[in-house]
PDB file of C-alpha atoms and ligand atoms in Angstrom:
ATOM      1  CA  UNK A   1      17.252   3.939   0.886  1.00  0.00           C
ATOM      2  CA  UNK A   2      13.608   2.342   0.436  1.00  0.00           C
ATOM      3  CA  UNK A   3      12.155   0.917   3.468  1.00  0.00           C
ATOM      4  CA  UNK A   4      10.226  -1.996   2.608  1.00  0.00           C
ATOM      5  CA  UNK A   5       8.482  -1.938   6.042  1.00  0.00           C
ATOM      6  CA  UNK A   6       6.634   0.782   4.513  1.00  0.00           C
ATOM      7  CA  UNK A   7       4.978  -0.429   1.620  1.00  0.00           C
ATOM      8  CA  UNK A   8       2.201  -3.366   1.457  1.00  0.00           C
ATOM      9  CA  UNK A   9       0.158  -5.154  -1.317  1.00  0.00           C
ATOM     10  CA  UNK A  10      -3.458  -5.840  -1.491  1.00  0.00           C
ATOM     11  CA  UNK A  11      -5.526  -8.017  -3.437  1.00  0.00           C
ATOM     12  CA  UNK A  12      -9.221  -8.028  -4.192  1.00  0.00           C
ATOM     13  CA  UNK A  13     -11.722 -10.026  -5.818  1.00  0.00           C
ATOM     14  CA  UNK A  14     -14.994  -9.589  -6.251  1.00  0.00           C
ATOM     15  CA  UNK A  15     -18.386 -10.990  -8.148  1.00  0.00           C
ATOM     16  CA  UNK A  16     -21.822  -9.704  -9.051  1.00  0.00           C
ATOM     17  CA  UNK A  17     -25.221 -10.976 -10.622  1.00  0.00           C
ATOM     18  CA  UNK A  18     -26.873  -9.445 -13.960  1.00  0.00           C
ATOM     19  CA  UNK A  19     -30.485  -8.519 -13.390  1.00  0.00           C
ATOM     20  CA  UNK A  20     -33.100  -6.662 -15.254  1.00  0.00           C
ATOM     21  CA  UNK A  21     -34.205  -3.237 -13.511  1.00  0.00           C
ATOM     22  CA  UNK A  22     -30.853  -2.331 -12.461  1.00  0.00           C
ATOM     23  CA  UNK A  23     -28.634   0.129 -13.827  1.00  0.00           C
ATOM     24  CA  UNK A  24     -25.410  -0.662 -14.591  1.00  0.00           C
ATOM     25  CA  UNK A  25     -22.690   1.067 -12.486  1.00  0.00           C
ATOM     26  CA  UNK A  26     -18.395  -0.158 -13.627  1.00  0.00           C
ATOM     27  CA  UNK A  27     -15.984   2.216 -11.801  1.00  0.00           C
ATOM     28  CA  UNK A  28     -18.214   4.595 -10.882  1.00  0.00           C
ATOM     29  CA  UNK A  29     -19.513   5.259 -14.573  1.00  0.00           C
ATOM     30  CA  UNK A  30     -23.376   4.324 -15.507  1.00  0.00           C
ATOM     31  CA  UNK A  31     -22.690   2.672 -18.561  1.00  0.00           C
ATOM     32  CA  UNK A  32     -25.759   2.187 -21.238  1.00  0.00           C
ATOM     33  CA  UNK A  33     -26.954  -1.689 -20.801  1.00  0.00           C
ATOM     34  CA  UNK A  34     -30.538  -3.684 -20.520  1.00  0.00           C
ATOM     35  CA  UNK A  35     -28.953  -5.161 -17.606  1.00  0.00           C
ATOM     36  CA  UNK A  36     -27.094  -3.850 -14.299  1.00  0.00           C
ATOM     37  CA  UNK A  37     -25.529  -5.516 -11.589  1.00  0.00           C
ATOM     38  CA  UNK A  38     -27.603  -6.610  -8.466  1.00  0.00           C
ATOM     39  CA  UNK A  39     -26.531  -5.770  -5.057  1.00  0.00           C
ATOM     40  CA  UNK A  40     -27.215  -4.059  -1.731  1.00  0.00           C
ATOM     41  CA  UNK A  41     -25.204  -1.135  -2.798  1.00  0.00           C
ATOM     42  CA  UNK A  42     -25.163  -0.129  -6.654  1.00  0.00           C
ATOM     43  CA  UNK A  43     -22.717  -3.195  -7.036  1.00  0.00           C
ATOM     44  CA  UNK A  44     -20.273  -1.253  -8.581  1.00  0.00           C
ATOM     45  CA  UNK A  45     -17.948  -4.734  -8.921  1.00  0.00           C
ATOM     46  CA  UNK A  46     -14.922  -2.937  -9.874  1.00  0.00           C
ATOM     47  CA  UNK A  47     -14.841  -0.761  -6.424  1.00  0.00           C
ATOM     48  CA  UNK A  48     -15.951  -3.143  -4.397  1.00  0.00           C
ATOM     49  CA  UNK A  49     -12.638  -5.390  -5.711  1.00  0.00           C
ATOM     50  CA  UNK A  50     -10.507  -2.112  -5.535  1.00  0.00           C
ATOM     51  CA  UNK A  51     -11.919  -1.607  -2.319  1.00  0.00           C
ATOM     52  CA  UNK A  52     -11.014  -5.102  -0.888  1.00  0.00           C
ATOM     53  CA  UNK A  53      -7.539  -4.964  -2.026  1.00  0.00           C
ATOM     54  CA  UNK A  54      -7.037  -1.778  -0.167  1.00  0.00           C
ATOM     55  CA  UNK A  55      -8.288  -2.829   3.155  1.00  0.00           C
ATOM     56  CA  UNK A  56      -6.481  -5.972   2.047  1.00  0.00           C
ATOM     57  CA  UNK A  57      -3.065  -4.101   1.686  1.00  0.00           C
ATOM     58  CA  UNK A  58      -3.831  -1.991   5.646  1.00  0.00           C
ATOM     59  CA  UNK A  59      -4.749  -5.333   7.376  1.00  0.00           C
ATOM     60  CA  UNK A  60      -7.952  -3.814   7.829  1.00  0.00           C
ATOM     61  CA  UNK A  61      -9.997  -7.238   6.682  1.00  0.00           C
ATOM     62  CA  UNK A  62     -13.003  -6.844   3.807  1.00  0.00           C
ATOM     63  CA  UNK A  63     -15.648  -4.428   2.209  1.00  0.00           C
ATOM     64  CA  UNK A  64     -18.498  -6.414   4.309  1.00  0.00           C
ATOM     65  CA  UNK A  65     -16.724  -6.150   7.739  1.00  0.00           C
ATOM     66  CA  UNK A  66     -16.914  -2.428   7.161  1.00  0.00           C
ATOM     67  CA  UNK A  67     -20.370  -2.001   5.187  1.00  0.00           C
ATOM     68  CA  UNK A  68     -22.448  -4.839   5.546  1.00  0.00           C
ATOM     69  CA  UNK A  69     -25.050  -5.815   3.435  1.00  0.00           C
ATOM     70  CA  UNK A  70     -27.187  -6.287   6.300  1.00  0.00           C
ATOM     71  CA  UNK A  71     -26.715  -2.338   7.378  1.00  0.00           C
ATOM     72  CA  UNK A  72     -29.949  -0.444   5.500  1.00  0.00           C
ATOM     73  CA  UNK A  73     -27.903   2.709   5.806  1.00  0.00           C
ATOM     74  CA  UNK A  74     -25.846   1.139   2.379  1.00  0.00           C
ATOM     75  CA  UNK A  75     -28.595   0.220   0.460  1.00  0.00           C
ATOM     76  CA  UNK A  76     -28.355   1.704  -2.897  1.00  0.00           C
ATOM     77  CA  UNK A  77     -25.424   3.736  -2.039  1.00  0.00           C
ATOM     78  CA  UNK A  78     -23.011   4.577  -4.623  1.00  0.00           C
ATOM     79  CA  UNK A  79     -19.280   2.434  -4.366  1.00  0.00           C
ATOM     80  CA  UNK A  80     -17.813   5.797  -4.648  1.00  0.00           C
ATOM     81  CA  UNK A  81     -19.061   6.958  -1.355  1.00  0.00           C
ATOM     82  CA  UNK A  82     -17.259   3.409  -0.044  1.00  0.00           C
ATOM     83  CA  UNK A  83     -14.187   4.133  -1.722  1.00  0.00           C
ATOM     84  CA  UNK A  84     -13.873   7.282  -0.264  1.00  0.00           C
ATOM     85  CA  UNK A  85     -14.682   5.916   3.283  1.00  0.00           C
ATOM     86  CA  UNK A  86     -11.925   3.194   2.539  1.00  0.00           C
ATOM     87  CA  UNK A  87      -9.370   5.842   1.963  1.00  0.00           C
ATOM     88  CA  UNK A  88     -10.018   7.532   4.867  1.00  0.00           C
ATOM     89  CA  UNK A  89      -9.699   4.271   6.937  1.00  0.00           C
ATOM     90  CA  UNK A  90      -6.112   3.881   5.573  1.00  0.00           C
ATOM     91  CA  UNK A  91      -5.533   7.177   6.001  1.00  0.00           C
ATOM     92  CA  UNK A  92      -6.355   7.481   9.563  1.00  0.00           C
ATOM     93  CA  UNK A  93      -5.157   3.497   9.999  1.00  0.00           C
ATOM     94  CA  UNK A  94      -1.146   4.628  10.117  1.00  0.00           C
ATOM     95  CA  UNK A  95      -1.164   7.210   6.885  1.00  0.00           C
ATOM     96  CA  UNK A  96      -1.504   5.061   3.953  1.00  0.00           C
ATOM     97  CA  UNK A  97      -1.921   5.690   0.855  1.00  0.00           C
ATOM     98  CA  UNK A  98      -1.971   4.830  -2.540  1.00  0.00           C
ATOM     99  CA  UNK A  99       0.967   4.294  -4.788  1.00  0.00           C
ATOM    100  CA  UNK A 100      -0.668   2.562  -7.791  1.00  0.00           C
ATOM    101  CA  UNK A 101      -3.524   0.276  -8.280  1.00  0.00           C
ATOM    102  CA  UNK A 102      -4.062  -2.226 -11.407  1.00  0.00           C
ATOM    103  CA  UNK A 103      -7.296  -4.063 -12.196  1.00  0.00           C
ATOM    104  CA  UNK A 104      -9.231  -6.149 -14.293  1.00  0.00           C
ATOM    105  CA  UNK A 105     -13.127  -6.179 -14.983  1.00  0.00           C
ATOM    106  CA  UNK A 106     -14.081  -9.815 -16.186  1.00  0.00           C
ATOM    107  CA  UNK A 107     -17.569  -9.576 -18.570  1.00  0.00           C
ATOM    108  CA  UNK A 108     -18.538 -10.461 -21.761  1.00  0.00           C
ATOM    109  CA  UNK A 109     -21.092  -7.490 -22.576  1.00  0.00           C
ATOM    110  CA  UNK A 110     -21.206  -4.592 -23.127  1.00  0.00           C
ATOM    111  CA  UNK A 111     -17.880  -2.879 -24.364  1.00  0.00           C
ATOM    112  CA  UNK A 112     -16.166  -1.662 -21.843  1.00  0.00           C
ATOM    113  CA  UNK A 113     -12.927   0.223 -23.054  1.00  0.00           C
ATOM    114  CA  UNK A 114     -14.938   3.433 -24.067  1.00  0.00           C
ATOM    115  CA  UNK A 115     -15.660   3.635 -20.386  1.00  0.00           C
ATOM    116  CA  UNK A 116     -12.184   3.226 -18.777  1.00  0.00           C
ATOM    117  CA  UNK A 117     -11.229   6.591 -19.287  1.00  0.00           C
ATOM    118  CA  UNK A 118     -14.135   8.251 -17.288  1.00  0.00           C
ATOM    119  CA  UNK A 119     -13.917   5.681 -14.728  1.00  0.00           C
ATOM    120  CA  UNK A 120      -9.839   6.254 -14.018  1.00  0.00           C
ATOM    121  CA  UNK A 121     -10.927  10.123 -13.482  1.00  0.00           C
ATOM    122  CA  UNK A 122     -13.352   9.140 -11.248  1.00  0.00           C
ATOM    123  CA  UNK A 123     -11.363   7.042  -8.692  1.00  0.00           C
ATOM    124  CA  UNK A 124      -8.086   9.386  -9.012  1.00  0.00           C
ATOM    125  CA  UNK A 125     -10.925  12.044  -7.437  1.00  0.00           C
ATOM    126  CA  UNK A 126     -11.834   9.592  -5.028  1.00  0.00           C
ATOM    127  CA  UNK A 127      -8.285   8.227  -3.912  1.00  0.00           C
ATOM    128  CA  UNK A 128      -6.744  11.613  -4.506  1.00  0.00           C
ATOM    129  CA  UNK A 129      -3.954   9.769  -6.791  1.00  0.00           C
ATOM    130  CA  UNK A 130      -2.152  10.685 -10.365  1.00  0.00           C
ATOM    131  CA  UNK A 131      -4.346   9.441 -13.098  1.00  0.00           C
ATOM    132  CA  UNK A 132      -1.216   7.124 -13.893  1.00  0.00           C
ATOM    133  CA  UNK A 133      -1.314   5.504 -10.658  1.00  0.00           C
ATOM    134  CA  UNK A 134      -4.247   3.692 -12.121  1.00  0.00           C
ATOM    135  CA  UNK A 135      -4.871   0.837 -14.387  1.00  0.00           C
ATOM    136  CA  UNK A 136      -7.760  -0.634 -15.340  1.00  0.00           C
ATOM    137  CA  UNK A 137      -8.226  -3.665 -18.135  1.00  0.00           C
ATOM    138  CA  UNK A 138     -11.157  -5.184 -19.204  1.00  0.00           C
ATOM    139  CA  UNK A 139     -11.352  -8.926 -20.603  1.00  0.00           C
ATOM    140  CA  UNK A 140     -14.419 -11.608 -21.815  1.00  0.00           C
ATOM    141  CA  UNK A 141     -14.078 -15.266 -20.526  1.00  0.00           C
ATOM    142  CA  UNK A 142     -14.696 -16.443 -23.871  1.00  0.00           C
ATOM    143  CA  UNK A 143     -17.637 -17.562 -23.657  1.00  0.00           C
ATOM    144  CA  UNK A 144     -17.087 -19.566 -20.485  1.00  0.00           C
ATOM    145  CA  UNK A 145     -18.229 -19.616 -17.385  1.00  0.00           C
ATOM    146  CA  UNK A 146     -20.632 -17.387 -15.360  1.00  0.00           C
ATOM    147  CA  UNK A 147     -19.188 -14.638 -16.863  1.00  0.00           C
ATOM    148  CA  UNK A 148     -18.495 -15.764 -20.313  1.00  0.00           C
ATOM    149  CA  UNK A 149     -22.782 -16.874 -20.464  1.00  0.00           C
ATOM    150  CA  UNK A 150     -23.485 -12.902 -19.190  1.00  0.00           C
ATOM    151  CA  UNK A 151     -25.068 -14.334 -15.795  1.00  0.00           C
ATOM    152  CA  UNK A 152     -22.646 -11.951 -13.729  1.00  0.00           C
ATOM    153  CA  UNK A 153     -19.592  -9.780 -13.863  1.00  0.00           C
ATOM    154  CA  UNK A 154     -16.133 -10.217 -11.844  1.00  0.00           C
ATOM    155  CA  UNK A 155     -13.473  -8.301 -10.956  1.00  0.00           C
ATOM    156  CA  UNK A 156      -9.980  -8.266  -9.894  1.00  0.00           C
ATOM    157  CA  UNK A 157      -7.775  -5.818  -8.237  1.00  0.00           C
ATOM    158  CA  UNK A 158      -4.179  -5.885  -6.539  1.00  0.00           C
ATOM    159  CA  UNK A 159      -3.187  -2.483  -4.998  1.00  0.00           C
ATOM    160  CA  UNK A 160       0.672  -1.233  -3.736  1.00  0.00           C
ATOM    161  CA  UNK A 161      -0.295   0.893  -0.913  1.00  0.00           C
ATOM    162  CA  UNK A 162       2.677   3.582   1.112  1.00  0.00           C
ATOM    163  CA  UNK A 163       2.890   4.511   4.533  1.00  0.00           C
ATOM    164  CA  UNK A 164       3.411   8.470   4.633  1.00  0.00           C
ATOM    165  CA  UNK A 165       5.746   8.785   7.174  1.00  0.00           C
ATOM    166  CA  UNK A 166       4.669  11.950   8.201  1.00  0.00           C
ATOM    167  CA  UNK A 167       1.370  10.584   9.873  1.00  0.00           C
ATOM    168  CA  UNK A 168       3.013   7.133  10.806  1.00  0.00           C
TER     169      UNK A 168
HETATM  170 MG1  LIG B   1     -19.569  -6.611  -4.066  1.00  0.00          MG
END
């Protein structure tokens, strides 16, 4: 029998700026662009929301109570390194871990499906996960909006997260 006490969602949104002189990190993947997304870290905006809905899911609050912008040791530092920390923090938090994750990148340019492969490898490294357990969609705002007029990039992510009994 399934015991629901043992399983907990997450949800995480998150929003970055275009700039010139950045590169342009999505899931952990530099992806060819004049533009990249501006940030203390390398704004990797996909992470950060995967991130969120993780802590989210552990009762463990948000990305900035745990690496705040205002901490120089995070400057520049790739999302990857955060999503590995963030993992370990449910880990050692009461043994969770990941059961799937599903998420959506909001942005109008560039094309980002010939990307979503890489990027699925790279956090199924990082969360130690099937390459299944992840989903990740990609969708313009049709013209609309901050993100439809290419100002800035959004993302969304909602996580299902499993307490391994074993290390409860
Ligand atoms: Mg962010």
């Amino acid at each position: 029998m399934i015991d629901i006490m043992n399983f907990r969602t997450g949800f995480g949104y998150d929003v970055h700026r275009l700039g010139e002189n950045r590169p342009l990190w999505i899931g952990g993947v530099k992806i060819p662009y004049h533009l990249g997304l501006v940030g203390h870290s390398d704004a990797d905006v996909l992470i950060h929301a995967l991130c969120d809905a993780l802590l989210g899911a552990a009762g463990l609050g948000d990305i900035g109570n745990h690496f705040p912008d205002s901490d120089p040791a995070y400057k520049g530092i790739s999302s990857m390194i955060l999503l590995e920390n963030v993992m370990r923090k449910l880990s050692e938090s009461g043994g969770w871990c990941l059961v799937n994750a599903d998420m959506t990148l909001v942005a109008e340019k560039p094309r980002i499906a010939p990307f979503i492969g890489e990027m699925k490898k790279n956090l199924q490294k990082a969360m130690k996960c099937g390459y299944s357990c992840l989903n990740i969609k990609a969708t313009t705002s049709e013209g609309l909006g901050f993100t439809g007029t290419g100002q800035g990039m959004a993302a969304y992510a909602v996580v299902l997260v499993a307490k391994n009994d074993k290390t409860a």
